[in-house]
XYZ file of C-alpha atoms in Angstrom:
533
model
C 103.951 119.069 79.367
C 105.772 118.049 82.547
C 104.816 120.102 85.585
C 107.674 122.120 87.067
C 108.264 121.230 90.714
C 110.141 123.648 92.936
C 110.923 122.467 96.454
C 114.089 124.414 97.333
C 114.719 128.160 97.507
C 117.332 127.878 94.757
C 114.719 126.236 92.507
C 112.873 129.570 92.356
C 115.566 131.079 90.110
C 115.964 127.974 87.946
C 115.213 129.076 84.350
C 113.112 126.049 83.276
C 112.464 127.425 79.803
C 112.391 131.087 80.783
C 116.105 131.798 80.232
C 115.491 134.985 78.251
C 112.814 136.469 80.515
C 113.821 139.355 82.788
C 114.150 138.228 86.423
C 115.669 141.353 87.985
C 116.014 145.016 87.164
C 118.347 147.304 89.060
C 119.617 150.790 88.285
C 118.436 150.607 84.680
C 119.981 147.196 83.963
C 118.103 143.943 83.376
C 119.172 140.426 84.358
C 117.545 137.426 82.714
C 116.687 134.201 84.526
C 119.405 132.464 82.541
C 122.051 135.004 83.565
C 120.875 135.005 87.184
C 121.146 131.228 87.393
C 124.623 131.275 85.854
C 125.873 133.877 88.344
C 124.315 131.999 91.267
C 126.124 128.840 90.114
C 129.443 130.702 89.901
C 128.990 132.125 93.406
C 127.937 128.735 94.781
C 131.051 127.170 93.255
C 133.223 129.758 95.030
C 131.549 129.155 98.394
C 131.993 125.411 98.102
C 135.604 125.961 97.102
C 136.154 127.745 100.416
C 135.430 124.463 102.175
C 132.095 125.385 103.757
C 130.167 122.457 105.154
C 126.500 121.685 104.649
C 124.227 124.192 106.355
C 126.965 126.670 107.340
C 125.880 130.313 107.394
C 126.651 132.980 104.800
C 125.579 136.548 105.625
C 124.635 139.280 103.155
C 124.997 142.876 104.372
C 124.181 145.081 101.378
C 121.633 147.457 99.937
C 119.297 145.971 97.352
C 121.373 145.173 94.260
C 122.007 142.216 91.951
C 124.823 140.868 94.129
C 122.499 140.839 97.138
C 120.091 138.508 95.370
C 122.895 136.301 94.059
C 124.398 136.197 97.549
C 121.225 134.673 99.001
C 120.101 132.366 96.205
C 123.656 131.307 95.360
C 124.296 130.269 98.964
C 121.068 128.289 98.874
C 122.129 126.586 95.644
C 125.348 125.470 97.376
C 123.395 123.846 100.215
C 124.265 126.599 102.701
C 122.125 128.875 104.873
C 121.868 132.568 104.004
C 121.460 135.298 106.619
C 120.221 138.646 105.231
C 121.383 141.538 107.429
C 119.448 144.797 107.293
C 121.718 147.410 105.646
C 120.502 150.027 108.131
C 122.085 148.182 111.064
C 125.332 149.431 112.550
C 128.494 147.683 113.652
C 127.492 146.271 117.024
C 124.151 145.000 115.707
C 125.850 143.382 112.731
C 128.449 141.832 115.016
C 125.741 140.370 117.244
C 124.076 138.647 114.271
C 127.343 137.272 112.850
C 128.421 135.911 116.214
C 124.996 134.615 117.146
C 124.685 132.268 114.160
C 128.409 131.604 113.599
C 128.628 133.174 110.136
C 131.551 131.848 108.062
C 131.327 134.166 105.034
C 130.140 137.778 104.814
C 129.173 139.441 101.544
C 129.266 143.222 101.870
C 130.514 146.473 100.341
C 133.886 148.173 100.885
C 132.366 151.078 102.840
C 130.404 148.790 105.159
C 133.454 146.617 105.583
C 135.601 149.525 106.742
C 132.932 150.738 109.170
C 132.422 147.311 110.731
C 135.976 145.978 110.475
C 136.804 146.274 114.205
C 133.627 144.354 115.004
C 134.257 141.740 112.333
C 137.694 141.006 113.746
C 135.957 139.934 116.957
C 133.730 137.425 115.094
C 135.711 134.252 115.723
C 133.856 132.071 113.203
C 134.180 134.510 110.293
C 136.721 133.231 107.754
C 136.039 135.107 104.503
C 134.722 138.538 103.483
C 133.549 138.977 99.897
C 133.419 142.590 98.708
C 131.385 143.951 95.819
C 133.082 146.664 93.739
C 136.499 145.529 94.957
C 139.384 143.255 94.043
C 140.665 140.282 95.976
C 143.555 140.708 98.337
C 144.432 141.327 101.927
C 144.040 139.373 105.109
C 142.529 140.867 108.231
C 142.466 139.354 111.671
C 140.793 135.988 111.235
C 139.561 136.384 107.640
C 140.657 136.966 104.070
C 139.162 139.341 101.507
C 137.791 138.211 98.133
C 136.629 140.537 95.357
C 133.255 139.998 93.717
C 134.739 139.550 90.237
C 136.606 136.498 91.531
C 133.719 135.224 93.649
C 131.310 135.296 90.694
C 133.755 134.402 87.920
C 132.157 132.162 85.261
C 133.563 128.670 84.904
C 132.729 125.527 82.989
C 133.926 123.436 85.914
C 131.183 121.336 87.483
C 130.530 121.511 91.180
C 128.800 119.249 93.639
C 126.486 121.129 96.021
C 125.598 119.801 99.439
C 122.381 117.800 99.304
C 119.307 119.659 100.589
C 115.676 118.678 101.023
C 112.707 120.907 101.704
C 112.693 120.508 105.500
C 116.306 121.679 105.796
C 117.162 125.103 107.154
C 117.359 127.617 104.290
C 117.633 131.047 105.936
C 117.783 132.896 109.239
C 115.874 136.179 109.339
C 116.655 138.388 112.308
C 113.814 140.319 113.876
C 114.180 144.069 114.369
C 114.922 143.631 118.060
C 112.046 145.692 119.482
C 112.193 143.668 122.709
C 115.944 143.264 123.147
C 118.640 141.841 120.889
C 117.449 140.554 117.522
C 116.329 136.918 117.412
C 117.161 134.713 114.460
C 114.002 133.159 112.992
C 114.870 129.902 111.233
C 112.982 129.199 107.999
C 113.132 125.997 105.987
C 113.037 125.675 102.217
C 109.470 124.432 102.610
C 108.472 127.514 104.621
C 109.789 129.901 101.961
C 108.642 128.044 98.839
C 105.203 127.302 100.291
C 104.912 130.963 101.227
C 105.761 132.033 97.669
C 103.194 129.623 96.263
C 100.485 130.766 98.655
C 101.035 134.523 98.374
C 101.408 134.542 94.591
C 98.160 132.571 94.286
C 95.920 135.055 96.100
C 97.709 138.077 94.631
C 97.200 136.418 91.248
C 100.796 137.089 90.239
C 101.797 136.110 86.712
C 104.824 136.290 84.441
C 103.961 139.766 83.122
C 104.064 141.322 86.600
C 106.684 143.874 87.589
C 106.960 143.994 91.386
C 108.743 146.847 93.143
C 110.995 145.484 95.892
C 110.907 148.558 98.147
C 111.040 146.869 101.568
C 114.340 145.581 103.016
C 115.214 142.106 101.762
C 116.145 141.223 105.361
C 112.452 141.692 106.215
C 110.388 138.587 105.383
C 107.801 140.662 103.495
C 110.593 142.316 101.506
C 112.210 139.002 100.620
C 108.763 137.765 99.596
C 108.777 140.244 96.713
C 111.608 138.189 95.221
C 110.167 134.748 95.902
C 106.643 135.496 94.668
C 108.054 137.151 91.562
C 110.473 134.311 90.770
C 107.822 131.677 91.479
C 105.715 132.896 88.536
C 108.551 134.062 86.265
C 107.896 137.775 86.772
C 110.362 140.689 87.122
C 111.403 142.083 90.502
C 112.609 145.700 90.375
C 115.114 146.415 93.152
C 114.541 149.822 94.692
C 116.588 151.682 97.306
C 114.855 154.931 98.171
C 115.738 157.910 100.323
C 112.554 159.904 99.839
C 108.986 158.769 99.265
C 108.855 160.673 95.991
C 111.631 158.379 94.702
C 109.240 155.470 95.121
C 106.406 157.242 93.299
C 108.789 158.016 90.422
C 109.890 154.374 90.324
C 106.276 153.191 90.152
C 105.727 155.330 87.060
C 109.122 154.838 85.403
C 109.169 151.049 85.786
C 105.459 150.549 85.105
C 105.085 148.600 88.331
C 102.083 146.270 88.622
C 102.353 145.374 92.339
C 103.627 147.207 95.417
C 103.777 145.874 98.984
C 104.644 148.317 101.789
C 104.249 148.977 105.518
C 101.942 151.662 106.999
C 104.630 154.334 107.607
C 105.708 154.139 103.954
C 102.087 154.289 102.753
C 101.605 157.393 104.879
C 104.624 159.038 103.239
C 103.454 158.019 99.770
C 100.020 159.627 100.098
C 101.742 162.961 100.762
C 103.213 162.852 97.251
C 101.799 163.868 93.881
C 101.001 160.703 91.900
C 101.075 160.775 88.094
C 97.668 159.666 86.832
C 99.291 157.096 84.542
C 100.304 154.949 87.542
C 96.685 153.872 87.916
C 96.828 152.371 84.421
C 99.395 149.706 85.356
C 99.489 149.366 89.170
C 97.281 146.285 89.454
C 97.437 145.907 93.245
C 98.803 147.368 96.438
C 99.348 145.287 99.574
C 99.865 146.311 103.177
C 101.781 144.348 105.791
C 103.802 144.994 108.951
C 100.948 146.634 110.882
C 97.427 147.835 110.494
C 96.943 150.523 107.871
C 94.925 153.491 109.239
C 91.602 153.814 107.479
C 92.353 157.402 106.477
C 95.540 156.270 104.703
C 93.696 153.451 102.971
C 90.957 155.809 101.778
C 93.522 158.279 100.447
C 95.309 155.524 98.503
C 92.100 154.178 97.026
C 91.120 157.702 96.014
C 94.351 158.020 94.022
C 94.110 154.478 92.619
C 90.440 153.787 91.892
C 91.164 150.747 89.681
C 93.932 149.278 91.839
C 93.040 146.351 94.102
C 94.003 146.687 97.785
C 95.099 143.643 99.803
C 95.337 144.041 103.586
C 97.651 141.451 105.100
C 98.987 140.286 108.445
C 102.160 138.308 108.862
C 104.667 136.907 111.310
C 108.341 136.397 110.564
C 107.926 133.163 112.545
C 105.367 131.933 109.986
C 106.124 134.151 106.976
C 102.518 135.249 106.227
C 99.259 134.434 107.984
C 96.161 136.278 106.714
C 94.867 138.528 103.967
C 91.672 140.442 103.282
C 90.454 140.095 99.681
C 89.945 143.446 97.905
C 86.229 142.800 97.460
C 85.836 142.773 101.257
C 87.674 146.040 101.937
C 84.558 148.225 101.720
C 82.598 145.935 104.034
C 85.283 145.432 106.695
C 88.257 147.799 106.196
C 89.538 147.155 109.733
C 89.840 143.384 109.246
C 93.069 141.459 108.649
C 91.019 138.883 106.747
C 91.257 135.108 106.871
C 94.051 132.562 106.593
C 96.123 132.566 103.432
C 95.995 129.407 101.281
C 97.562 126.341 102.950
C 97.449 127.813 106.467
C 94.987 127.683 109.354
C 94.573 130.496 111.864
C 93.058 129.800 115.272
C 91.927 132.191 118.007
C 92.624 130.511 121.339
C 92.077 131.220 125.013
C 94.931 130.868 127.488
C 93.784 127.308 128.242
C 94.046 126.331 124.580
C 90.316 126.172 123.847
C 88.830 128.032 120.891
C 87.268 131.452 121.350
C 83.715 132.224 120.388
C 82.969 134.912 117.770
C 83.872 138.403 119.058
C 85.813 136.925 121.981
C 89.401 138.139 122.289
C 92.143 135.525 122.174
C 95.627 134.804 120.876
C 96.245 134.336 117.161
C 97.804 130.909 116.560
C 99.149 129.844 113.155
C 99.430 126.201 112.078
C 100.611 124.652 108.832
C 103.536 124.375 106.436
C 104.615 127.986 106.946
C 105.406 127.553 110.660
C 109.129 128.195 111.065
C 111.790 126.155 112.821
C 112.182 128.280 115.941
C 114.791 130.834 117.016
C 118.412 130.043 116.322
C 120.247 128.903 119.448
C 117.505 130.158 121.803
C 115.584 127.374 123.497
C 113.743 129.629 125.958
C 112.360 132.114 123.417
C 111.502 129.299 121.018
C 109.440 127.630 123.754
C 107.513 130.892 124.260
C 106.340 131.113 120.639
C 106.511 127.614 119.161
C 104.279 125.259 121.139
C 102.423 121.988 120.629
C 98.979 122.554 119.200
C 96.420 121.779 121.926
C 93.286 119.710 121.470
C 94.575 117.097 119.012
C 92.993 113.672 118.976
C 94.551 111.107 121.300
C 95.699 108.947 118.390
C 98.292 111.525 117.306
C 101.428 110.566 119.199
C 103.749 113.212 117.678
C 102.811 116.784 118.655
C 102.222 119.381 115.948
C 104.056 122.629 116.561
C 102.260 125.914 115.951
C 103.262 129.565 116.283
C 101.611 131.389 119.174
C 101.863 134.961 117.943
C 101.467 136.947 121.159
C 98.888 139.051 119.282
C 95.351 139.513 120.552
C 92.653 139.208 117.878
C 89.021 138.233 117.509
C 86.943 136.710 114.722
C 83.491 137.853 113.680
C 80.583 135.511 112.956
C 81.817 134.966 109.376
C 85.347 134.117 110.479
C 87.031 137.381 109.491
C 89.789 138.335 111.917
C 90.434 141.685 113.591
C 93.693 142.743 115.204
C 93.394 144.117 118.747
C 97.030 144.538 119.796
C 100.248 142.867 120.789
C 100.104 141.408 124.250
C 103.447 142.989 125.110
C 102.194 146.391 123.874
C 98.827 146.362 125.638
C 98.460 149.313 128.001
C 97.396 148.398 131.533
C 95.822 151.522 133.018
C 93.402 152.028 135.924
C 92.769 148.284 136.043
C 91.889 148.040 132.314
C 93.753 146.405 129.422
C 93.749 148.864 126.511
C 94.804 148.279 122.926
C 97.002 151.087 121.517
C 95.393 150.409 118.140
C 91.942 151.209 119.490
C 93.104 154.617 120.707
C 95.060 155.343 117.530
C 92.096 154.605 115.273
C 89.989 157.157 117.167
C 92.732 159.753 116.781
C 93.148 159.066 113.055
C 89.427 159.566 112.507
C 89.663 163.148 113.806
C 91.619 164.054 110.668
C 93.981 166.121 112.852
C 96.992 163.797 112.657
C 99.051 162.161 109.959
C 100.774 159.700 112.289
C 100.122 158.722 115.871
C 101.350 156.218 118.445
C 99.719 155.474 121.806
C 102.031 154.181 124.535
C 101.748 152.992 128.101
C 104.174 154.751 130.470
C 104.749 153.710 134.075
C 102.655 155.758 136.510
C 102.271 155.135 140.260
C 98.600 156.102 140.345
C 97.318 154.432 137.170
C 99.802 151.571 136.734
C 100.440 152.918 133.261
C 99.333 156.243 131.835
C 98.396 156.687 128.187
C 100.853 158.888 126.272
C 100.078 160.034 122.746
C 102.781 161.001 120.229
C 101.345 162.654 117.119
C 102.409 164.299 113.865
C 100.034 166.953 112.432
C 98.105 166.201 109.263
C 99.071 169.405 107.474
C 102.677 169.578 108.654
C 102.218 172.886 110.455
C 100.729 172.171 113.837
C 97.873 170.698 115.857
C 95.436 172.401 118.147
C 96.174 170.299 121.227
C 92.965 171.422 122.877
C 90.954 170.212 119.865
C 92.794 166.901 119.886
C 92.238 166.361 123.602
C 88.570 167.334 123.237
C 88.160 164.768 120.460
C 89.693 162.113 122.733
C 87.345 163.010 125.574
C 84.329 162.849 123.272
C 85.172 159.463 121.761
C 87.086 157.557 124.445
C 86.259 156.444 127.983
C 88.076 158.432 130.638
C 90.688 155.762 131.329
C 91.755 155.793 127.638
C 92.146 159.574 127.377
C 95.872 160.434 127.122
C 97.480 161.889 130.215
C 100.169 163.469 128.054
C 100.234 164.499 124.375
C 103.521 165.061 122.567
C 103.287 166.911 119.243
C 106.115 166.863 116.730
C 106.805 167.841 113.149
C 108.138 165.392 110.576
C 107.545 161.715 111.207
C 107.721 159.221 114.032
C 110.913 157.184 114.465
C 111.213 153.928 112.506
C 112.905 150.644 113.254
C 115.086 149.045 110.538
C 112.049 147.371 108.935
C 110.256 150.703 108.494
C 107.692 150.232 111.270
C 107.081 152.838 113.994
C 109.706 152.198 116.672
C 107.482 151.910 119.736
C 110.314 150.724 121.950
C 112.356 153.852 121.203
C 109.350 156.065 121.926
C 108.628 154.177 125.152
C 112.242 154.649 126.268
C 111.957 158.373 125.505
C 109.012 158.759 127.888
C 110.106 156.210 130.490
C 110.648 158.794 133.256
C 107.889 161.207 132.226
C 105.835 160.641 135.379
C 108.731 159.971 137.746
C 107.785 163.027 139.812
C 104.525 161.286 140.769
C 106.413 158.634 142.712
C 105.809 158.565 146.437
C 108.641 159.969 148.557
């Protein structure tokens, strides 16, 4: 039998003998691979009919639904570049993304269109808006409006897509903008397809899997739920949730076999009552987007004794970097593991030389998953994408690697441990302190459900440690007990100078991670009264 070769993103939805298998499930309806391919072809034909040139950008600003998936994979099939926009973003943020990468076509919903219309009229490159659940008609300033039924209308007419190869730009994923305006990470077809191949191999995905796509599809880990599923011919279940209990219900109702989430969502999920039957079919859980607190991990494993837990670390700039195999979780639950298949992870000093075991350095990712830089941003690209140092003299073309900005170390067996982001490290009393190190101590007290340690400007200390915490039982925390626990387990310079207690949950950014920038802004002037007159 001839091996099936998939080199482009659009190849992932090609039926190749699986026409009748279920590719997507949304809101109780199933879509086969054959039907998905046909709809992608119809949408691609429409885009090409609008006169779009090779590599022009098509944005998708929708909740998770069938049209969202078609909007991305159909654009890819046409030889265009898709730009997924987080549905939680508001007008000005959406406008920034559309202007930044010169989007020609926007696929969205009528309600989002009305809310962002004034902003869209200021996007000079935007020519067409395609609306789901709407009919064609109307012309706004600078663009026309096309209904989805026309955009995805079946046709026997052949079309000629723009030629693409695997090193071409496939997608632009915008970061959450924690350090300013969002940056557009450029990913090639090779980046995305290689990532799907690698991740599905160590997760051991197969065509009987049912993966719950709970994370935003504009988040690389969320989009990965589609690509890993399609790569093996499995079913991706699209899930928009408002409450954590909706996700638990979906796991049971849809008989999900794999769930990938970020730590704040895992924390919310362990607060719910889980039907025992979930453990019968949930084959694995996977964490990404930040280190999962050990207490959360232990609670999940207690509920799911037969479910395998994968702890992962990734970068949008390189899609995915490391994973810890489930059989190592008991031995080293704080590790982010080793490099995923077809990637190499280095721990380097500032001078580019390799660190010794246990020595802190910067995590550097090399290989086929390294992205193409930041769209239209030479300066920021130069900060993260750099020539790999130490190559033999005979190599005359430099190899570009991603320098993550994250501080890690490797143990004697090569397992990696996350220390902290360099731009989040707290500099207090002459020491560099990892927020993660403080947070882990606080989690171990059992007094908190969520916690974030921040560095806030202070004239005496440089930065003072501020702790923001949510109680474990939802009622309240004995601040004296919490401070005593800090004093018993942390050196004096790590003990928080201020503790803020709140009920509910900590703020999230659009990708579901704790919004540290928002918290830092909230406490920016906390110690202003200490300034010298």
